[in-house]
Coordinates of C-alpha atoms and ligand atoms in Angstrom, one line a residue:
X47 CA 144.3 221.9 256.6
X48 CA 146.8 219.5 258.3
X49 CA 149.8 218.0 256.6
X50 CA 152.5 215.2 256.9
X51 CA 156.0 215.3 255.5
X52 CA 157.2 211.9 254.3
X53 CA 160.9 211.1 253.8
X54 CA 161.2 208.3 251.3
X55 CA 164.8 207.2 251.3
X56 CA 165.3 204.8 248.4
X57 CA 168.2 202.8 246.9
X58 CA 169.0 205.3 244.2
X59 CA 167.4 208.6 245.4
X60 CA 166.1 210.4 248.5
X61 CA 162.6 211.7 247.9
X62 CA 160.2 213.8 250.0
X63 CA 156.5 214.4 249.8
X64 CA 154.2 216.8 251.6
X65 CA 150.7 215.2 251.8
X66 CA 147.6 217.2 252.8
X67 CA 144.8 215.7 255.0
X68 CA 142.6 215.5 251.9
X69 CA 145.2 213.2 250.2
X70 CA 146.7 215.8 247.8
X71 CA 150.4 215.9 247.3
X72 CA 151.3 219.6 247.8
X73 CA 155.1 219.4 247.7
X74 CA 157.8 217.2 246.2
X75 CA 161.5 216.9 246.3
X76 CA 164.1 214.4 245.0
X77 CA 167.9 214.0 245.0
X78 CA 169.9 211.2 243.6
X79 CA 173.0 210.0 245.3
X80 CA 176.2 208.1 244.6
X81 CA 176.3 204.3 244.3
X82 CA 179.7 202.9 245.3
X83 CA 181.0 199.6 244.0
X84 CA 184.4 199.2 245.6
X85 CA 184.8 195.5 244.6
X86 CA 182.8 193.0 242.5
X87 CA 179.6 192.2 244.5
X88 CA 180.1 195.1 247.0
X89 CA 177.5 197.9 247.1
X90 CA 177.9 200.9 249.4
X91 CA 176.2 204.2 250.1
X92 CA 177.7 207.1 252.0
X93 CA 175.5 207.7 255.1
X94 CA 176.4 211.4 255.1
X95 CA 175.2 211.7 251.5
X96 CA 172.0 209.9 252.4
X97 CA 171.5 212.4 255.2
X98 CA 172.3 215.4 253.0
X99 CA 170.1 214.3 250.1
X100 CA 167.3 213.5 252.5
X101 CA 167.5 217.0 254.0
X102 CA 167.7 218.7 250.6
X103 CA 164.7 216.8 249.2
X104 CA 162.7 217.6 252.3
X105 CA 163.5 221.3 252.1
X106 CA 162.5 221.3 248.4
X107 CA 159.2 219.7 249.2
X108 CA 158.5 222.0 252.2
X109 CA 159.4 225.1 250.1
X110 CA 156.9 224.0 247.4
X111 CA 154.2 223.2 249.9
X112 CA 154.7 226.4 252.0
X113 CA 153.2 224.7 255.1
X114 CA 154.5 223.5 258.4
X115 CA 153.6 219.7 258.6
X116 CA 152.1 218.3 261.7
X117 CA 154.3 215.2 261.6
X118 CA 157.1 213.4 259.8
X119 CA 156.9 209.9 258.4
X120 CA 159.9 207.9 257.3
X121 CA 160.1 205.0 254.8
X122 CA 163.4 203.6 253.6
X123 CA 165.3 201.1 251.6
X124 CA 165.4 198.0 253.8
X125 CA 168.2 195.9 255.2
X126 CA 170.9 198.5 254.4
X127 CA 173.0 198.9 257.5
X128 CA 175.0 201.8 259.1
X129 CA 177.4 201.6 262.0
X130 CA 178.4 204.8 263.7
X131 CA 180.2 206.3 266.7
X132 CA 177.7 207.9 269.1
X133 CA 180.4 210.2 270.4
X134 CA 181.4 211.8 267.1
X135 CA 178.2 211.1 265.2
X136 CA 180.3 209.8 262.3
X137 CA 179.8 206.5 260.5
X138 CA 182.6 204.0 260.8
X139 CA 182.3 203.1 257.2
X140 CA 179.9 203.5 254.3
X141 CA 176.5 201.8 254.6
X142 CA 176.4 198.3 253.3
X143 CA 173.5 198.1 250.9
X144 CA 171.0 195.3 250.7
X145 CA 172.4 194.4 247.3
X146 CA 175.9 193.8 248.7
X147 CA 177.0 190.1 248.5
X148 CA 180.3 190.3 250.4
X149 CA 179.0 188.0 253.2
X150 CA 177.9 185.2 250.8
X151 CA 180.5 182.7 252.2
X152 CA 179.4 183.4 255.7
X153 CA 175.8 182.7 254.8
X154 CA 176.8 179.4 253.0
X155 CA 178.7 178.4 256.2
X156 CA 175.6 179.1 258.3
X157 CA 173.6 176.8 256.0
X158 CA 176.2 174.2 256.1
X159 CA 176.3 174.4 259.9
X160 CA 172.6 173.7 259.9
X161 CA 171.5 177.1 261.2
X162 CA 169.0 177.8 258.5
X163 CA 166.0 176.3 260.2
X164 CA 166.6 178.1 263.5
X165 CA 167.1 181.4 261.7
X166 CA 163.9 180.9 259.7
X167 CA 161.9 179.9 262.8
X168 CA 163.0 183.1 264.6
X169 CA 163.0 185.6 261.8
X170 CA 160.9 184.2 258.9
X171 CA 164.0 184.7 256.6
X172 CA 166.6 182.5 255.1
X173 CA 170.4 183.0 255.7
X174 CA 171.4 185.4 252.9
X175 CA 173.7 188.4 252.5
X176 CA 170.6 190.4 251.5
X177 CA 169.6 190.8 255.2
X178 CA 171.5 193.1 257.6
X179 CA 172.9 190.6 260.2
X180 CA 176.0 189.3 258.4
X181 CA 176.7 192.8 257.1
X182 CA 176.7 194.3 260.6
X183 CA 178.9 191.4 261.7
X184 CA 181.3 192.3 258.9
X185 CA 181.3 196.0 259.9
X186 CA 181.9 195.2 263.5
X187 CA 184.8 192.8 262.7
X188 CA 186.5 194.9 260.0
X189 CA 185.8 198.5 261.0
X190 CA 184.9 198.8 264.6
X191 CA 187.6 196.6 265.9
X192 CA 190.2 198.1 263.5
X193 CA 189.2 201.6 264.6
X194 CA 189.3 200.6 268.3
X195 CA 186.0 202.2 269.1
X196 CA 184.7 200.9 272.4
X197 CA 181.5 199.0 272.2
X198 CA 179.5 201.4 274.4
X199 CA 180.1 204.1 271.8
X200 CA 178.8 202.1 268.9
X201 CA 175.3 202.5 267.4
X202 CA 173.9 200.5 264.6
X203 CA 170.8 200.8 262.5
X204 CA 169.0 200.6 259.2
X205 CA 168.5 203.8 257.3
X206 CA 165.3 204.8 259.2
X207 CA 167.3 204.6 262.4
X208 CA 170.2 206.6 261.0
X209 CA 167.8 209.4 259.8
X210 CA 165.9 209.5 263.1
X211 CA 169.2 209.7 265.0
X212 CA 170.4 212.6 262.9
X213 CA 167.0 214.4 262.8
X214 CA 166.8 214.2 266.7
X215 CA 170.5 215.2 267.1
X216 CA 171.2 211.9 268.6
X217 CA 168.4 211.9 271.2
X218 CA 166.5 208.9 269.7
X219 CA 168.1 205.6 268.6
X220 CA 165.0 203.7 267.4
X221 CA 163.5 201.6 264.6
X222 CA 160.2 200.0 263.9
X223 CA 159.2 196.3 263.7
X224 CA 159.0 196.2 259.9
X225 CA 162.6 197.4 259.5
X226 CA 163.7 195.2 262.4
X227 CA 162.2 192.2 260.8
X228 CA 164.6 192.5 257.8
X229 CA 167.7 192.5 259.9
X230 CA 167.8 188.7 260.6
X231 CA 168.4 189.7 264.3
X232 CA 164.8 190.2 265.3
X233 CA 162.5 187.5 266.6
X234 CA 159.2 187.9 264.8
X235 CA 157.5 185.6 267.3
X236 CA 158.4 187.5 270.4
X237 CA 158.7 191.0 268.8
X238 CA 162.2 191.6 270.3
X239 CA 165.8 191.3 269.3
X240 CA 166.9 187.7 269.5
X241 CA 169.7 187.1 272.1
X242 CA 170.6 183.9 270.3
X243 CA 171.0 185.6 266.9
X244 CA 172.9 188.5 268.5
X245 CA 175.3 185.9 269.9
X246 CA 175.5 184.0 266.6
X247 CA 176.4 187.2 264.7
X248 CA 178.6 188.7 267.4
X249 CA 176.4 191.8 267.8
X250 CA 176.9 193.3 271.3
X251 CA 173.7 194.2 273.1
X252 CA 173.2 197.9 273.4
X253 CA 174.3 198.8 269.8
X254 CA 170.9 197.9 268.4
X255 CA 168.1 200.5 268.3
X256 CA 165.0 200.4 270.5
X257 CA 162.0 198.9 268.5
X258 CA 158.9 201.2 268.7
X259 CA 155.5 200.8 267.0
X260 CA 155.4 201.9 263.3
X261 CA 152.8 204.5 264.1
X262 CA 154.5 205.7 267.3
X263 CA 156.7 208.3 268.9
X264 CA 160.2 208.6 267.4
X265 CA 161.1 211.9 269.0
X266 CA 161.2 215.4 267.4
X267 CA 163.2 216.6 264.5
X268 CA 165.4 219.5 265.7
X269 CA 164.3 222.9 264.2
X270 CA 167.7 223.6 262.6
X271 CA 167.3 220.8 260.1
X272 CA 163.9 221.6 258.4
X273 CA 163.1 225.1 259.7
X274 CA 160.7 223.9 262.4
X275 CA 160.6 221.3 265.1
X276 CA 158.4 218.4 264.0
X277 CA 157.4 215.2 265.6
X278 CA 158.5 211.9 263.9
X279 CA 155.4 209.7 264.2
X280 CA 155.5 207.0 261.5
X281 CA 158.3 204.6 260.3
X282 CA 158.1 201.6 258.0
X283 CA 160.4 199.8 255.5
X284 CA 159.5 200.6 251.9
X285 CA 157.6 197.4 251.0
X286 CA 155.6 197.4 254.2
X287 CA 154.9 201.1 253.8
X288 CA 153.6 200.5 250.3
X289 CA 151.4 197.7 251.7
X290 CA 149.9 200.1 254.3
X291 CA 149.7 202.9 251.7
X292 CA 147.7 200.6 249.5
X293 CA 145.2 200.1 252.4
X294 CA 146.2 196.5 253.0
X295 CA 146.1 196.1 256.7
X296 CA 144.0 193.0 257.1
X297 CA 144.4 189.3 256.2
X298 CA 143.8 188.6 252.5
X299 CA 144.8 192.0 251.2
X300 CA 147.7 192.1 248.9
X301 CA 149.8 194.5 246.9
X302 CA 152.1 193.9 243.9
X303 CA 154.6 196.3 242.6
X304 CA 155.3 195.9 238.8
X305 CA 158.6 197.5 238.1
X306 CA 161.9 196.0 236.9
X307 CA 161.0 193.0 239.0
X308 CA 157.7 192.4 240.9
X309 CA 157.4 192.6 244.7
X310 CA 154.4 191.1 246.3
X311 CA 153.2 191.2 249.9
X312 CA 150.1 189.4 251.2
X313 CA 148.8 190.6 254.6
X314 CA 148.0 187.6 256.8
X315 CA 146.8 189.3 260.0
X316 CA 147.8 188.7 263.6
X317 CA 148.8 185.0 263.3
X318 CA 152.2 184.0 261.8
X319 CA 151.8 182.1 258.5
X320 CA 153.9 179.1 257.5
X321 CA 155.9 180.5 254.5
X322 CA 158.1 178.2 252.4
X323 CA 158.7 177.9 248.6
X324 CA 161.0 180.9 248.7
X325 CA 158.3 182.9 250.4
X326 CA 159.5 184.9 253.4
X327 CA 157.5 185.9 256.4
X328 CA 157.8 189.4 257.5
X329 CA 156.3 192.0 259.8
X330 CA 153.6 194.4 258.4
X331 CA 151.3 196.9 260.0
X332 CA 147.6 196.5 261.0
X333 CA 145.2 199.4 260.7
X334 CA 146.5 201.0 263.9
X335 CA 150.1 200.6 262.8
X336 CA 150.7 197.7 265.2
X337 CA 152.8 194.7 264.1
X338 CA 151.1 192.0 262.1
X339 CA 152.3 189.4 259.7
X340 CA 152.7 189.3 255.9
X341 CA 154.2 186.9 253.3
X342 CA 156.6 188.4 250.9
X343 CA 158.1 187.2 247.6
X344 CA 159.6 188.7 244.4
X345 CA 159.8 187.9 240.7
X346 CA 163.2 188.9 239.5
X347 CA 162.2 189.9 235.9
X348 CA 158.8 191.5 235.3
X349 CA 158.8 194.9 233.4
X350 CA 162.5 194.1 232.6
X351 CA 161.2 191.5 230.1
X352 CA 159.5 194.3 228.1
X353 CA 162.7 196.3 228.4
X354 CA 164.6 193.3 227.0
X355 CA 162.2 193.0 224.0
X356 CA 162.7 196.7 223.5
X357 CA 166.5 197.1 223.9
X358 CA 167.7 193.6 223.2
X359 CA 165.5 192.6 220.3
X360 CA 164.2 195.9 219.1
X361 CA 160.6 194.7 218.9
X362 CA 159.1 197.9 220.2
X363 CA 160.5 201.4 220.8
X364 CA 158.7 202.3 224.0
X365 CA 157.3 200.0 226.8
X366 CA 153.8 201.6 226.6
X367 CA 153.5 200.4 223.0
X368 CA 153.2 196.9 224.4
X369 CA 149.6 197.6 225.4
X370 CA 148.3 198.1 221.8
X371 CA 150.4 195.2 220.5
X372 CA 148.9 192.9 223.1
X373 CA 145.4 194.1 222.3
X374 CA 145.8 193.6 218.6
X375 CA 145.7 189.8 219.2
X376 CA 142.5 188.0 220.3
X377 CA 144.6 185.4 222.1
X378 CA 148.2 184.2 222.7
X379 CA 147.9 181.4 220.1
X380 CA 149.8 179.1 222.4
X381 CA 153.0 181.3 222.7
X382 CA 154.5 181.6 226.2
X383 CA 157.6 183.5 227.4
X384 CA 159.1 182.5 230.7
X385 CA 161.3 185.5 231.4
X386 CA 163.7 183.5 233.7
X387 CA 166.6 185.7 232.4
X388 CA 168.3 185.6 235.8
X389 CA 166.8 182.3 237.1
X390 CA 163.3 181.7 238.5
X391 CA 162.3 183.0 242.0
X392 CA 159.2 182.0 244.0
X393 CA 157.5 179.6 243.8
X394 CA 159.7 177.5 241.4
X395 CA 163.1 178.3 242.8
X396 CA 165.4 177.3 240.0
X397 CA 168.4 179.7 239.9
X398 CA 169.8 177.9 236.9
X399 CA 166.6 178.4 234.8
X400 CA 166.9 180.7 231.8
X401 CA 164.5 182.6 229.6
X402 CA 162.3 180.2 227.5
X403 CA 159.9 180.8 224.7
X404 CA 157.6 178.0 223.7
X405 CA 154.8 177.4 221.2
X406 CA 156.4 179.2 218.2
X407 CA 154.9 178.6 214.7
X408 CA 155.3 180.1 211.3
X409 CA 152.4 182.4 212.3
X410 CA 154.2 183.9 215.3
X411 CA 154.7 187.7 215.2
X412 CA 156.5 190.2 217.4
X413 CA 153.0 191.0 218.9
X414 CA 152.9 187.4 220.2
X415 CA 156.2 187.8 222.0
X416 CA 155.3 191.2 223.5
X417 CA 151.9 189.9 224.6
X418 CA 153.6 186.8 226.1
X419 CA 156.0 189.1 228.1
X420 CA 152.9 190.9 229.6
X421 CA 151.1 187.7 230.2
X422 CA 154.2 186.4 232.0
X423 CA 153.9 189.2 234.6
X424 CA 150.3 188.3 235.3
X425 CA 150.8 184.5 235.3
X426 CA 153.9 184.8 237.5
X427 CA 152.0 187.0 239.9
X428 CA 149.2 184.4 240.0
X429 CA 151.6 181.6 240.8
X430 CA 153.2 183.5 243.7
X431 CA 149.8 184.6 245.1
X432 CA 148.5 181.0 244.9
X433 CA 151.6 179.8 246.8
X434 CA 151.1 182.5 249.4
X435 CA 147.5 181.6 249.8
X436 CA 148.5 178.0 250.3
X437 CA 151.0 179.1 253.0
X438 CA 148.6 181.4 254.8
X439 CA 145.2 180.0 254.3
X440 CA 144.0 183.6 253.8
X441 CA 141.7 184.1 250.8
X442 CA 142.8 186.8 248.4
X443 CA 140.2 189.6 248.3
X444 CA 141.8 192.2 246.2
X445 CA 145.2 193.0 244.6
X446 CA 146.3 196.6 244.8
X447 CA 149.0 197.5 242.3
X448 CA 151.7 200.0 241.8
X449 CA 154.9 200.5 239.7
X450 CA 155.6 201.5 236.1
X451 CA 154.0 198.6 234.3
X452 CA 150.6 199.2 236.0
X453 CA 149.9 202.0 233.5
X454 CA 149.3 199.3 231.0
X455 CA 145.5 198.9 231.2
X456 CA 145.5 195.7 229.1
X457 CA 147.9 194.1 231.6
X458 CA 145.8 195.1 234.6
X459 CA 142.6 193.7 233.1
X460 CA 144.4 190.5 232.2
X461 CA 145.7 190.3 235.7
X462 CA 142.2 190.6 237.2
X463 CA 140.9 188.0 234.7
X464 CA 143.7 185.5 235.6
X465 CA 143.2 186.0 239.4
X466 CA 139.5 186.2 239.4
X467 CA 139.7 189.0 242.0
X468 CA 139.6 192.8 241.4
X469 CA 142.8 194.6 240.7
X470 CA 142.9 198.2 241.9
X471 CA 145.4 200.9 240.8
X472 CA 145.7 204.1 242.9
X473 CA 145.5 207.5 241.2
X474 CA 148.5 208.7 243.4
X475 CA 151.1 206.1 242.6
X476 CA 153.6 207.0 245.3
X477 CA 152.2 204.3 247.6
X478 CA 155.4 203.9 249.6
X479 CA 155.5 207.5 250.6
X480 CA 151.8 207.6 251.1
X481 CA 152.1 204.6 253.5
X482 CA 154.6 206.4 255.7
X483 CA 152.4 209.5 255.6
X484 CA 149.4 207.4 256.7
X485 CA 151.3 205.9 259.6
X486 CA 152.6 209.3 260.8
X487 CA 149.3 211.1 260.1
X488 CA 147.3 208.5 262.1
X489 CA 149.7 208.7 265.0
X490 CA 149.6 212.5 264.9
X491 CA 145.8 212.8 264.5
X492 CA 145.9 214.2 261.0
X493 CA 143.5 211.3 260.2
X494 CA 141.4 209.9 263.0
X495 CA 142.0 206.3 261.7
X496 CA 143.2 204.2 258.8
X497 CA 139.8 204.3 257.1
X498 CA 139.8 208.1 257.1
X499 CA 143.3 208.1 255.7
X500 CA 142.3 205.6 253.0
X501 CA 139.1 207.5 252.2
X502 CA 141.4 210.3 250.9
X503 CA 142.7 208.0 248.2
X504 CA 141.1 207.1 244.9
X505 CA 141.5 204.0 242.8
X506 CA 140.8 202.7 239.3
X507 CA 139.3 199.2 239.6
X508 CA 139.7 196.4 237.1
X509 CA 136.9 193.9 237.8
X510 CA 137.5 190.3 236.6
X511 CA 135.5 189.4 233.5
X512 CA 135.0 185.6 233.5
X513 CA 136.5 183.9 230.5
X514 CA 137.7 187.1 228.9
X515 CA 140.9 186.8 226.9
X516 CA 141.1 183.1 227.8
X517 CA 143.2 184.4 230.6
X518 CA 142.6 181.7 233.2
X519 CA 142.6 179.0 230.6
X520 CA 146.1 180.0 229.6
X521 CA 147.4 179.4 233.1
X522 CA 147.8 175.7 232.3
X523 CA 149.9 176.5 229.2
X524 CA 152.0 178.9 231.2
X525 CA 152.8 176.4 233.9
X526 CA 153.8 173.8 231.3
X527 CA 156.2 176.4 229.9
X528 CA 157.6 177.0 233.4
X529 CA 158.2 173.3 233.8
X530 CA 159.9 173.2 230.4
X531 CA 162.2 176.0 231.6
X532 CA 163.0 174.2 234.9
X533 CA 163.5 170.9 233.1
X534 CA 166.0 172.5 230.7
X535 CA 168.0 173.7 233.7
X536 CA 167.9 170.5 235.6
X537 CA 168.8 168.4 232.6
X538 CA 172.0 170.5 232.4
X539 CA 172.5 170.0 236.1
X540 CA 172.3 166.2 235.7
X541 CA 174.6 166.3 232.7
X542 CA 177.1 168.3 234.8
X543 CA 177.0 165.6 237.5
X544 CA 178.3 163.2 234.9
X545 CA 180.9 165.6 233.6
X546 CA 184.5 166.1 234.8
X547 CA 185.2 169.3 236.5
X548 CA 187.0 171.7 234.3
X549 CA 186.7 175.3 233.3
X550 CA 185.1 176.6 230.1
X551 CA 181.7 176.9 228.7
X552 CA 179.0 175.4 230.9
X553 CA 177.3 173.5 228.1
X554 CA 180.5 172.2 226.7
X555 CA 181.3 171.0 230.2
X556 CA 177.9 169.4 230.6
X557 CA 178.2 167.6 227.3
X558 CA 181.8 166.3 227.9
X559 CA 182.2 162.6 228.6
X560 CA 183.8 161.7 231.9
X561 CA 183.6 159.6 235.0
X562 CA 180.4 159.9 237.2
X563 CA 181.2 162.6 239.7
X564 CA 178.8 164.6 241.8
X565 CA 180.3 168.0 241.0
X566 CA 177.0 169.8 240.5
X567 CA 175.8 171.6 243.5
X568 CA 172.5 173.4 243.2
X569 CA 172.9 177.1 244.0
X570 CA 171.1 178.0 247.2
X571 CA 168.0 180.0 247.4
X572 CA 168.3 183.7 248.2
Ligands
ADP59 P1 161.7 200.4 238.8 O1 161.2 201.3 239.9 O2 162.0 199.0 239.1 O3 162.9 201.1 238.0 P2 159.3 201.3 237.4 O4 158.3 201.1 238.5 O5 159.7 202.6 237.0 O6 160.5 200.3 237.7 O7 158.8 200.5 236.1 C1 159.6 200.4 235.0 C2 159.4 199.0 234.3 O8 158.0 198.9 233.9 C3 160.3 198.9 233.1 O9 160.8 197.5 233.2 C4 159.3 198.9 231.9 O10 159.7 198.0 230.9 C5 158.0 198.6 232.5 N1 156.9 199.4 231.9 C6 156.8 200.7 231.9 N2 155.7 201.1 231.3 C7 155.1 200.0 230.8 C8 153.9 199.7 230.1 N3 153.0 200.7 229.8 N4 153.6 198.4 229.8 C9 154.4 197.4 230.2 N5 155.5 197.6 230.9 C10 155.9 198.9 231.2

């Protein structure tokens, strides 16, 4: 039996999985690591701790499995950037994490300077601190220059690159197109680093890694790290790895992760789609692990709405109770909950929107509110997928799902009913790690092709039942509720335009009389 070791380096923990050719997971390891918040809005990780926890989790998984894997696959938190000195092997600073907002002003200035269109055209992204480019620019300016390290000794990379470099003892400085496409330095049309963007962000050529195919050759891990020399053959950013792990490698195939928020990718095949409405274009993998395109969007609050009903309102004691509560009703009785607790993402894009519950009557119970929170996940997903379909022209064939809330069978059936396409939930839920295993295993011949890899996976299928639950019919009510939530935010915005600028409660400010002044500026889209 042949095996693949996957290193799954996430935002809060480093995990490792040993996957057998028959799809079984035969070894697991996991280590959490420190989150550093040195200033408000700053989020950092120690690259040495990332390396140490990655090694420890891999050794744990290998010890449990008791096998020598044929290849290593790597998947990682995306956008997080490390800058290090090739001569010493030491990072110049902590890694700046994707959540870090220190470059907000720089991104606003880029927009003000009219750079957004050119950046979007080249990268499929919008200028935002989320992506690596402005963080790398910050590191170069504040750390490299201060330390006086000559440019030819600098190396930069996302977490995959950092791990590859360490595993190969500095022999390989490389990344893959899926990770590169999240840096805002990579031209997704040409499949190469953009000289214009490197100039814009003051990134010297030579410090960026070589971009190699996701199912490709990333060198060999030196024996001293994991007990044996092993070839590194698969690399992908976490969301694209999950897409591949879910068997989505052709146009029209989509995955959604239902966790705290929801993360959706729709594969659009070899042609670049249009994007828009807060939907990003990104690089994904085809069945051979070659670069293809996908649309990507997120819903900020998904399972977190259930959490809020549990912890904030005390309507239930455990999230899984939501299933029986939803089932106990034959319909939603016109109650909708728009969980815009932190604003609305794609496709509405209203950062000022806030949570809205509509349709309450004397007959409304806690079951209605809980059901409405579950329905919101399904309806929000349907809205994003519809916008994606509009942007790509690709029909939706199947939605493959993962994340904590997918254990809710009622929600999964409701989702299938709303979409009118099958929803499929894998039996092994670690889809991100499985995706990296698939890429590495295909490149190393553990599986002859993607179909053979996918044949080792099993799914529970929720087929759409026409008219069941009144699910599709409820979409109209949901959209009306979303419009109400957006209107509430915009009304406040208009009121603010009339109000004098002063500190204090936003609503008091909005209601205050004063001269007409355009002091309200809509917050920009992330
Ligand atoms: P994350 O990785 O973002 O922390 P998880 O994938 O672990 O999230 O999913 C946890 C989220 O899913 C929580 O917000 C929780 O409220 C929700 N959740 C967990 N189980 C259920 C369930 N059975 N029904 C509905 N929501 C659930």
